[in-house]
């Protein structure tokens, strides 16, 4: 195993719970990267050229973002630090430092079973890459993952929680697996109505969701850019739908016939991973988005009878969320 340096100013999330668990008595342990990985790309909304580096982190660290272009800028990847949800999920700290468009990277961490990592970034948002999580998944696979000594914790949903707003709604219900069911409804003939329901287990995220790209509408581009959004958007990183001519502008069209709704699931996986761990429960969304996803976590954590931090059972360990990546054992490397 490569040496893991302690991150200065590291935020520890829930260590008082994790320290009480006996890691040797269960099959699932926390994971981090086996080495550092990096990439460069454009920010979808800022249009800035951004460099990103992801480093291994110690157990109980969670996901931590560090703005390398700012002094002592640390932002925990946690729902409590969400400061904006317009078009993407933005995290911020008390100093006013922000990092946006975190959802695709968070989804890759969730889908590949990465519990702890430090993300160094020299700009205001995670680079959009191709508009999906595929590039991040490939980077994680290239690095490999390593098991740590502490037990993995999961957030078990104990009762139904629902949030709605003007006909849109999201909910979490008890389940013995991480499940996602989403329906989207648009007024055009390209996206139209789509729905999907699937379990995010045994590598299914990487197989079914990781390549689904973000999408937008040609007729909305001018207004978005006037508002300072989508400045880095292009056919290289987004599906662009021309509703007037009823066509998709990207060469090659869609990667999957229901790529639109699959991307909404990808977003939800990333947004919910800001809970601090994998959620064992069923998420359902109707015309959902980043704002409702975050409000759902707020509602969940505000009701202490609706959740519990737990460790995966032996049965649950057989369908662990690991992206199909075989982890190294830290005690043998």
mmCIF file of C-alpha atoms in Angstrom:
data_model
loop_
_atom_site.group_PDB
_atom_site.id
_atom_site.type_symbol
_atom_site.label_atom_id
_atom_site.label_comp_id
_atom_site.label_asym_id
_atom_site.label_seq_id
_atom_site.Cartn_x
_atom_site.Cartn_y
_atom_site.Cartn_z
ATOM 1 C CA UNK A 1 0.000 0.000 0.000
ATOM 2 C CA UNK A 2 1.273 3.448 -0.823
ATOM 3 C CA UNK A 3 1.867 5.759 2.108
ATOM 4 C CA UNK A 4 -1.138 7.854 3.064
ATOM 5 C CA UNK A 5 -0.296 11.281 4.391
ATOM 6 C CA UNK A 6 -2.545 12.825 6.994
ATOM 7 C CA UNK A 7 -4.330 15.836 5.522
ATOM 8 C CA UNK A 8 -3.764 19.066 7.504
ATOM 9 C CA UNK A 9 -7.013 20.372 8.893
ATOM 10 C CA UNK A 10 -8.804 17.156 7.998
ATOM 11 C CA UNK A 11 -12.470 17.039 8.983
ATOM 12 C CA UNK A 12 -13.564 13.808 10.687
ATOM 13 C CA UNK A 13 -17.182 12.843 10.123
ATOM 14 C CA UNK A 14 -18.870 10.591 12.665
ATOM 15 C CA UNK A 15 -15.633 9.220 14.155
ATOM 16 C CA UNK A 16 -17.283 8.755 17.532
ATOM 17 C CA UNK A 17 -19.643 6.244 15.922
ATOM 18 C CA UNK A 18 -17.060 4.504 13.766
ATOM 19 C CA UNK A 19 -14.575 4.086 16.585
ATOM 20 C CA UNK A 20 -17.134 2.036 18.496
ATOM 21 C CA UNK A 21 -17.460 -0.534 15.713
ATOM 22 C CA UNK A 22 -15.507 -3.766 15.628
ATOM 23 C CA UNK A 23 -14.124 -3.900 12.095
ATOM 24 C CA UNK A 24 -12.811 -7.432 12.498
ATOM 25 C CA UNK A 25 -16.332 -8.825 13.008
ATOM 26 C CA UNK A 26 -17.748 -7.780 9.624
ATOM 27 C CA UNK A 27 -16.865 -8.362 5.979
ATOM 28 C CA UNK A 28 -16.966 -4.783 4.716
ATOM 29 C CA UNK A 29 -14.270 -2.258 5.535
ATOM 30 C CA UNK A 30 -13.693 1.321 4.460
ATOM 31 C CA UNK A 31 -11.824 1.990 1.233
ATOM 32 C CA UNK A 32 -9.654 4.679 -0.253
ATOM 33 C CA UNK A 33 -7.582 5.025 -3.414
ATOM 34 C CA UNK A 34 -4.402 3.010 -3.834
ATOM 35 C CA UNK A 35 -2.612 6.100 -5.185
ATOM 36 C CA UNK A 36 -3.183 9.649 -6.357
ATOM 37 C CA UNK A 37 -4.961 10.381 -9.651
ATOM 38 C CA UNK A 38 -5.412 13.603 -11.595
ATOM 39 C CA UNK A 39 -7.136 15.146 -14.582
ATOM 40 C CA UNK A 40 -7.673 18.482 -16.306
ATOM 41 C CA UNK A 41 -10.842 19.813 -17.842
ATOM 42 C CA UNK A 42 -13.228 22.692 -18.259
ATOM 43 C CA UNK A 43 -15.803 23.798 -15.711
ATOM 44 C CA UNK A 44 -19.317 23.384 -17.112
ATOM 45 C CA UNK A 45 -20.660 26.610 -15.623
ATOM 46 C CA UNK A 46 -17.536 28.725 -15.081
ATOM 47 C CA UNK A 47 -15.865 27.836 -18.371
ATOM 48 C CA UNK A 48 -12.529 27.855 -16.504
ATOM 49 C CA UNK A 49 -9.708 25.403 -17.178
ATOM 50 C CA UNK A 50 -9.406 23.352 -13.999
ATOM 51 C CA UNK A 51 -6.909 20.839 -12.622
ATOM 52 C CA UNK A 52 -8.116 18.199 -10.188
ATOM 53 C CA UNK A 53 -6.100 15.766 -8.099
ATOM 54 C CA UNK A 54 -7.542 13.032 -5.891
ATOM 55 C CA UNK A 55 -5.433 11.568 -3.100
ATOM 56 C CA UNK A 56 -5.889 8.648 -0.696
ATOM 57 C CA UNK A 57 -7.157 9.550 2.764
ATOM 58 C CA UNK A 58 -7.252 7.915 6.161
ATOM 59 C CA UNK A 59 -10.233 6.029 7.538
ATOM 60 C CA UNK A 60 -13.089 8.142 8.909
ATOM 61 C CA UNK A 61 -12.007 11.137 6.794
ATOM 62 C CA UNK A 62 -14.898 10.991 4.355
ATOM 63 C CA UNK A 63 -14.621 13.013 1.144
ATOM 64 C CA UNK A 64 -12.822 16.334 1.573
ATOM 65 C CA UNK A 65 -12.399 19.080 -1.044
ATOM 66 C CA UNK A 66 -9.423 21.459 -0.902
ATOM 67 C CA UNK A 67 -9.225 24.579 -3.079
ATOM 68 C CA UNK A 68 -5.505 24.597 -3.927
ATOM 69 C CA UNK A 69 -5.811 28.096 -5.411
ATOM 70 C CA UNK A 70 -6.974 29.473 -2.062
ATOM 71 C CA UNK A 71 -5.261 29.565 1.321
ATOM 72 C CA UNK A 72 -6.273 26.866 3.826
ATOM 73 C CA UNK A 73 -9.484 26.192 1.947
ATOM 74 C CA UNK A 74 -11.103 22.964 3.144
ATOM 75 C CA UNK A 75 -14.687 22.035 2.289
ATOM 76 C CA UNK A 76 -16.181 18.755 3.545
ATOM 77 C CA UNK A 77 -18.152 16.730 1.007
ATOM 78 C CA UNK A 78 -21.207 16.687 3.224
ATOM 79 C CA UNK A 79 -24.846 17.763 2.883
ATOM 80 C CA UNK A 80 -24.458 20.343 5.654
ATOM 81 C CA UNK A 81 -22.085 22.309 3.427
ATOM 82 C CA UNK A 82 -24.364 22.586 0.387
ATOM 83 C CA UNK A 83 -24.802 26.307 -0.347
ATOM 84 C CA UNK A 84 -26.376 26.303 -3.819
ATOM 85 C CA UNK A 85 -28.348 23.861 -5.964
ATOM 86 C CA UNK A 86 -29.070 25.889 -9.102
ATOM 87 C CA UNK A 87 -28.134 23.660 -12.053
ATOM 88 C CA UNK A 88 -25.578 21.764 -9.929
ATOM 89 C CA UNK A 89 -24.637 21.029 -6.331
ATOM 90 C CA UNK A 90 -22.266 23.578 -4.780
ATOM 91 C CA UNK A 91 -20.423 23.117 -1.487
ATOM 92 C CA UNK A 92 -19.063 25.987 0.588
ATOM 93 C CA UNK A 93 -17.399 26.711 3.915
ATOM 94 C CA UNK A 94 -17.659 29.517 6.456
ATOM 95 C CA UNK A 95 -14.955 31.509 4.646
ATOM 96 C CA UNK A 96 -17.090 31.723 1.536
ATOM 97 C CA UNK A 97 -14.911 29.267 -0.415
ATOM 98 C CA UNK A 98 -16.938 27.154 -2.830
ATOM 99 C CA UNK A 99 -16.612 24.176 -5.125
ATOM 100 C CA UNK A 100 -19.418 23.321 -7.521
ATOM 101 C CA UNK A 101 -20.595 20.530 -9.807
ATOM 102 C CA UNK A 102 -19.497 17.932 -7.261
ATOM 103 C CA UNK A 103 -22.294 15.457 -8.006
ATOM 104 C CA UNK A 104 -20.669 13.476 -10.841
ATOM 105 C CA UNK A 105 -17.472 12.916 -8.856
ATOM 106 C CA UNK A 106 -19.424 12.085 -5.695
ATOM 107 C CA UNK A 107 -21.451 9.580 -7.718
ATOM 108 C CA UNK A 108 -18.240 7.920 -8.907
ATOM 109 C CA UNK A 109 -17.001 7.667 -5.309
ATOM 110 C CA UNK A 110 -20.324 6.154 -4.274
ATOM 111 C CA UNK A 111 -20.538 3.737 -7.188
ATOM 112 C CA UNK A 112 -16.941 2.562 -6.762
ATOM 113 C CA UNK A 113 -17.191 2.216 -2.991
ATOM 114 C CA UNK A 114 -14.633 4.919 -2.113
ATOM 115 C CA UNK A 115 -15.302 6.041 1.458
ATOM 116 C CA UNK A 116 -12.343 8.376 1.978
ATOM 117 C CA UNK A 117 -10.508 10.713 -0.406
ATOM 118 C CA UNK A 118 -9.047 14.203 -0.571
ATOM 119 C CA UNK A 119 -9.921 16.179 -3.698
ATOM 120 C CA UNK A 120 -7.530 19.018 -4.536
ATOM 121 C CA UNK A 121 -8.908 21.455 -7.098
ATOM 122 C CA UNK A 122 -7.564 24.787 -8.363
ATOM 123 C CA UNK A 123 -10.850 26.348 -9.401
ATOM 124 C CA UNK A 124 -14.509 26.894 -8.524
ATOM 125 C CA UNK A 125 -15.942 23.614 -9.784
ATOM 126 C CA UNK A 126 -15.126 20.015 -10.607
ATOM 127 C CA UNK A 127 -14.290 19.696 -14.330
ATOM 128 C CA UNK A 128 -17.228 18.362 -16.297
ATOM 129 C CA UNK A 129 -15.136 15.964 -18.430
ATOM 130 C CA UNK A 130 -17.600 14.272 -20.841
ATOM 131 C CA UNK A 131 -20.651 15.184 -18.746
ATOM 132 C CA UNK A 132 -20.897 11.834 -16.977
ATOM 133 C CA UNK A 133 -19.041 9.955 -14.225
ATOM 134 C CA UNK A 134 -17.243 7.629 -16.643
ATOM 135 C CA UNK A 135 -13.904 9.479 -16.616
ATOM 136 C CA UNK A 136 -13.791 9.510 -12.817
ATOM 137 C CA UNK A 137 -14.691 5.812 -12.637
ATOM 138 C CA UNK A 138 -11.896 5.008 -15.089
ATOM 139 C CA UNK A 139 -9.427 7.020 -13.010
ATOM 140 C CA UNK A 140 -10.440 5.189 -9.825
ATOM 141 C CA UNK A 141 -10.101 1.837 -11.560
ATOM 142 C CA UNK A 142 -6.660 2.784 -12.872
ATOM 143 C CA UNK A 143 -5.545 3.689 -9.351
ATOM 144 C CA UNK A 144 -7.198 0.759 -7.656
ATOM 145 C CA UNK A 145 -8.637 0.875 -4.155
ATOM 146 C CA UNK A 146 -7.310 -0.357 -0.846
ATOM 147 C CA UNK A 147 -9.139 -1.540 2.246
ATOM 148 C CA UNK A 148 -8.509 0.277 5.509
ATOM 149 C CA UNK A 149 -8.776 -1.023 9.057
ATOM 150 C CA UNK A 150 -12.062 0.600 10.073
ATOM 151 C CA UNK A 151 -15.523 -0.781 9.329
ATOM 152 C CA UNK A 152 -17.560 0.853 6.604
ATOM 153 C CA UNK A 153 -20.685 2.541 7.895
ATOM 154 C CA UNK A 154 -23.978 2.765 6.053
ATOM 155 C CA UNK A 155 -26.943 5.055 6.609
ATOM 156 C CA UNK A 156 -29.968 2.846 7.114
ATOM 157 C CA UNK A 157 -33.383 4.411 6.422
ATOM 158 C CA UNK A 158 -35.887 3.413 9.117
ATOM 159 C CA UNK A 159 -39.046 5.184 7.966
ATOM 160 C CA UNK A 160 -40.345 7.022 4.929
ATOM 161 C CA UNK A 161 -39.354 10.645 4.429
ATOM 162 C CA UNK A 162 -40.825 12.721 1.584
ATOM 163 C CA UNK A 163 -40.236 16.240 0.285
ATOM 164 C CA UNK A 164 -42.346 17.871 -2.427
ATOM 165 C CA UNK A 165 -42.460 21.208 -4.210
ATOM 166 C CA UNK A 166 -44.947 22.277 -6.899
ATOM 167 C CA UNK A 167 -45.647 18.760 -8.101
ATOM 168 C CA UNK A 168 -42.062 17.549 -7.901
ATOM 169 C CA UNK A 169 -41.222 15.118 -5.138
ATOM 170 C CA UNK A 170 -38.548 12.866 -3.686
ATOM 171 C CA UNK A 171 -38.658 10.266 -0.952
ATOM 172 C CA UNK A 172 -36.581 7.733 0.937
ATOM 173 C CA UNK A 173 -38.108 4.494 2.191
ATOM 174 C CA UNK A 174 -36.742 1.543 4.164
ATOM 175 C CA UNK A 175 -35.190 -1.207 2.035
ATOM 176 C CA UNK A 176 -32.487 -3.803 2.496
ATOM 177 C CA UNK A 177 -30.627 -2.517 -0.574
ATOM 178 C CA UNK A 178 -29.691 0.830 -2.126
ATOM 179 C CA UNK A 179 -32.461 1.313 -4.698
ATOM 180 C CA UNK A 180 -33.285 4.196 -7.010
ATOM 181 C CA UNK A 181 -36.476 4.839 -8.936
ATOM 182 C CA UNK A 182 -36.880 8.055 -10.919
ATOM 183 C CA UNK A 183 -39.433 9.395 -13.372
ATOM 184 C CA UNK A 184 -38.873 12.509 -15.489
ATOM 185 C CA UNK A 185 -41.432 14.426 -17.537
ATOM 186 C CA UNK A 186 -40.526 17.032 -20.160
ATOM 187 C CA UNK A 187 -42.750 18.758 -22.696
ATOM 188 C CA UNK A 188 -40.690 17.895 -25.769
ATOM 189 C CA UNK A 189 -40.763 14.769 -27.938
ATOM 190 C CA UNK A 190 -37.109 13.817 -27.398
ATOM 191 C CA UNK A 191 -36.760 13.542 -23.621
ATOM 192 C CA UNK A 192 -40.514 13.285 -23.046
ATOM 193 C CA UNK A 193 -41.422 10.797 -20.277
ATOM 194 C CA UNK A 194 -38.792 8.373 -18.987
ATOM 195 C CA UNK A 195 -38.575 6.205 -15.884
ATOM 196 C CA UNK A 196 -36.155 3.711 -14.426
ATOM 197 C CA UNK A 197 -35.806 1.605 -11.289
ATOM 198 C CA UNK A 198 -32.648 -0.240 -10.322
ATOM 199 C CA UNK A 199 -30.456 -1.352 -7.443
ATOM 200 C CA UNK A 200 -27.029 0.256 -7.203
ATOM 201 C CA UNK A 201 -25.115 -2.869 -6.150
ATOM 202 C CA UNK A 202 -22.437 -5.270 -7.419
ATOM 203 C CA UNK A 203 -20.946 -2.857 -9.923
ATOM 204 C CA UNK A 204 -24.289 -1.808 -11.413
ATOM 205 C CA UNK A 205 -23.434 1.898 -11.148
ATOM 206 C CA UNK A 206 -20.424 1.482 -13.418
ATOM 207 C CA UNK A 207 -22.354 -0.716 -15.853
ATOM 208 C CA UNK A 208 -25.712 1.051 -15.939
ATOM 209 C CA UNK A 209 -25.244 4.696 -14.931
ATOM 210 C CA UNK A 210 -21.671 5.980 -15.098
ATOM 211 C CA UNK A 211 -21.721 6.832 -18.829
ATOM 212 C CA UNK A 212 -25.019 8.761 -18.744
ATOM 213 C CA UNK A 213 -24.304 12.405 -19.634
ATOM 214 C CA UNK A 214 -25.841 15.634 -18.446
ATOM 215 C CA UNK A 215 -28.235 17.261 -20.896
ATOM 216 C CA UNK A 216 -29.719 20.608 -21.821
ATOM 217 C CA UNK A 217 -31.887 22.307 -24.395
ATOM 218 C CA UNK A 218 -30.590 24.442 -27.252
ATOM 219 C CA UNK A 219 -33.368 26.983 -26.756
ATOM 220 C CA UNK A 220 -32.212 27.609 -23.151
ATOM 221 C CA UNK A 221 -28.490 28.090 -23.823
ATOM 222 C CA UNK A 222 -28.608 31.868 -24.368
ATOM 223 C CA UNK A 223 -30.559 32.490 -21.162
ATOM 224 C CA UNK A 224 -28.268 30.221 -19.135
ATOM 225 C CA UNK A 225 -25.135 31.969 -20.351
ATOM 226 C CA UNK A 226 -26.663 35.371 -19.673
ATOM 227 C CA UNK A 227 -27.117 34.166 -16.089
ATOM 228 C CA UNK A 228 -23.460 33.108 -15.890
ATOM 229 C CA UNK A 229 -24.216 29.404 -16.269
ATOM 230 C CA UNK A 230 -23.175 26.759 -18.809
ATOM 231 C CA UNK A 231 -20.256 28.941 -19.964
ATOM 232 C CA UNK A 232 -18.174 25.807 -20.546
ATOM 233 C CA UNK A 233 -20.960 23.719 -22.023
ATOM 234 C CA UNK A 234 -20.435 22.093 -25.416
ATOM 235 C CA UNK A 235 -21.329 19.016 -27.408
ATOM 236 C CA UNK A 236 -18.219 17.419 -25.913
ATOM 237 C CA UNK A 237 -19.646 17.466 -22.392
ATOM 238 C CA UNK A 238 -23.436 17.648 -22.684
ATOM 239 C CA UNK A 239 -26.306 16.188 -24.649
ATOM 240 C CA UNK A 240 -27.940 19.126 -26.414
ATOM 241 C CA UNK A 241 -31.578 18.765 -27.448
ATOM 242 C CA UNK A 242 -33.082 20.988 -30.147
ATOM 243 C CA UNK A 243 -36.760 20.932 -29.224
ATOM 244 C CA UNK A 244 -37.867 23.021 -32.218
ATOM 245 C CA UNK A 245 -36.426 20.597 -34.762
ATOM 246 C CA UNK A 246 -36.912 17.534 -32.576
ATOM 247 C CA UNK A 247 -33.339 16.306 -32.717
ATOM 248 C CA UNK A 248 -30.209 15.670 -30.683
ATOM 249 C CA UNK A 249 -27.251 17.736 -31.876
ATOM 250 C CA UNK A 250 -24.497 15.380 -30.676
ATOM 251 C CA UNK A 251 -22.837 13.180 -33.264
ATOM 252 C CA UNK A 252 -23.712 9.585 -32.425
ATOM 253 C CA UNK A 253 -26.844 10.557 -30.535
ATOM 254 C CA UNK A 254 -27.490 8.869 -27.194
ATOM 255 C CA UNK A 255 -25.368 6.260 -25.461
ATOM 256 C CA UNK A 256 -28.535 4.630 -24.100
ATOM 257 C CA UNK A 257 -32.111 5.196 -25.205
ATOM 258 C CA UNK A 258 -33.033 6.346 -21.690
ATOM 259 C CA UNK A 259 -29.776 8.197 -21.036
ATOM 260 C CA UNK A 260 -31.663 11.257 -19.761
ATOM 261 C CA UNK A 261 -33.311 9.535 -16.808
ATOM 262 C CA UNK A 262 -30.201 7.475 -16.122
ATOM 263 C CA UNK A 263 -28.276 10.715 -15.675
ATOM 264 C CA UNK A 264 -30.890 11.881 -13.177
ATOM 265 C CA UNK A 265 -30.212 8.711 -11.180
ATOM 266 C CA UNK A 266 -26.467 9.407 -11.425
ATOM 267 C CA UNK A 267 -27.076 12.888 -10.007
ATOM 268 C CA UNK A 268 -29.164 11.459 -7.172
ATOM 269 C CA UNK A 269 -26.484 8.892 -6.310
ATOM 270 C CA UNK A 270 -23.926 11.703 -6.060
ATOM 271 C CA UNK A 271 -26.155 14.083 -4.139
ATOM 272 C CA UNK A 272 -27.164 11.417 -1.613
ATOM 273 C CA UNK A 273 -23.550 10.363 -1.049
ATOM 274 C CA UNK A 274 -23.165 13.753 0.609
ATOM 275 C CA UNK A 275 -24.990 12.088 3.512
ATOM 276 C CA UNK A 276 -21.579 10.799 4.576
ATOM 277 C CA UNK A 277 -22.004 7.185 3.533
ATOM 278 C CA UNK A 278 -23.910 4.720 1.420
ATOM 279 C CA UNK A 279 -27.670 4.878 2.019
ATOM 280 C CA UNK A 280 -29.469 1.572 2.510
ATOM 281 C CA UNK A 281 -32.967 2.510 1.418
ATOM 282 C CA UNK A 282 -35.105 3.212 -1.621
ATOM 283 C CA UNK A 283 -34.934 6.644 -3.236
ATOM 284 C CA UNK A 284 -37.848 7.663 -5.434
ATOM 285 C CA UNK A 285 -37.991 10.859 -7.434
ATOM 286 C CA UNK A 286 -40.568 12.489 -9.675
ATOM 287 C CA UNK A 287 -39.113 15.371 -11.705
ATOM 288 C CA UNK A 288 -36.439 15.621 -9.033
ATOM 289 C CA UNK A 289 -33.241 17.660 -9.000
ATOM 290 C CA UNK A 290 -30.361 18.835 -6.853
ATOM 291 C CA UNK A 291 -32.472 21.127 -4.683
ATOM 292 C CA UNK A 292 -34.987 18.463 -3.714
ATOM 293 C CA UNK A 293 -32.222 15.902 -3.222
ATOM 294 C CA UNK A 294 -30.518 18.134 -0.665
ATOM 295 C CA UNK A 295 -33.779 19.057 1.015
ATOM 296 C CA UNK A 296 -34.505 15.349 1.350
ATOM 297 C CA UNK A 297 -31.263 14.823 3.253
ATOM 298 C CA UNK A 298 -32.098 17.798 5.465
ATOM 299 C CA UNK A 299 -35.511 16.292 6.225
ATOM 300 C CA UNK A 300 -34.047 12.848 6.849
ATOM 301 C CA UNK A 301 -31.421 14.002 9.332
ATOM 302 C CA UNK A 302 -33.888 16.287 11.110
ATOM 303 C CA UNK A 303 -35.888 13.200 12.155
ATOM 304 C CA UNK A 304 -33.674 11.052 14.366
ATOM 305 C CA UNK A 305 -36.185 8.208 14.216
ATOM 306 C CA UNK A 306 -35.860 7.991 10.434
ATOM 307 C CA UNK A 307 -32.248 6.787 10.221
ATOM 308 C CA UNK A 308 -29.381 5.077 11.972
ATOM 309 C CA UNK A 309 -25.685 4.717 11.221
ATOM 310 C CA UNK A 310 -24.987 1.009 10.990
ATOM 311 C CA UNK A 311 -22.567 -1.533 9.548
ATOM 312 C CA UNK A 312 -23.488 -3.778 6.610
ATOM 313 C CA UNK A 313 -24.830 -7.170 7.621
ATOM 314 C CA UNK A 314 -23.239 -10.361 6.302
ATOM 315 C CA UNK A 315 -26.061 -10.640 3.760
ATOM 316 C CA UNK A 316 -25.653 -7.036 2.666
ATOM 317 C CA UNK A 317 -21.929 -7.576 2.234
ATOM 318 C CA UNK A 318 -22.685 -9.947 -0.654
ATOM 319 C CA UNK A 319 -24.028 -7.042 -2.717
ATOM 320 C CA UNK A 320 -21.610 -4.386 -1.550
ATOM 321 C CA UNK A 321 -21.342 -1.187 -3.566
ATOM 322 C CA UNK A 322 -17.835 -1.550 -4.929
ATOM 323 C CA UNK A 323 -17.984 -0.840 -8.648
ATOM 324 C CA UNK A 324 -16.722 -4.346 -9.286
ATOM 325 C CA UNK A 325 -13.265 -3.251 -8.091
ATOM 326 C CA UNK A 326 -11.414 -5.803 -5.980
ATOM 327 C CA UNK A 327 -9.755 -3.995 -3.084
ATOM 328 C CA UNK A 328 -6.318 -4.691 -1.683
ATOM 329 C CA UNK A 329 -6.071 -5.519 2.007
ATOM 330 C CA UNK A 330 -4.046 -2.881 3.830
ATOM 331 C CA UNK A 331 -2.609 -5.489 6.169
ATOM 332 C CA UNK A 332 -1.137 -7.490 3.288
ATOM 333 C CA UNK A 333 0.260 -4.710 1.059
#
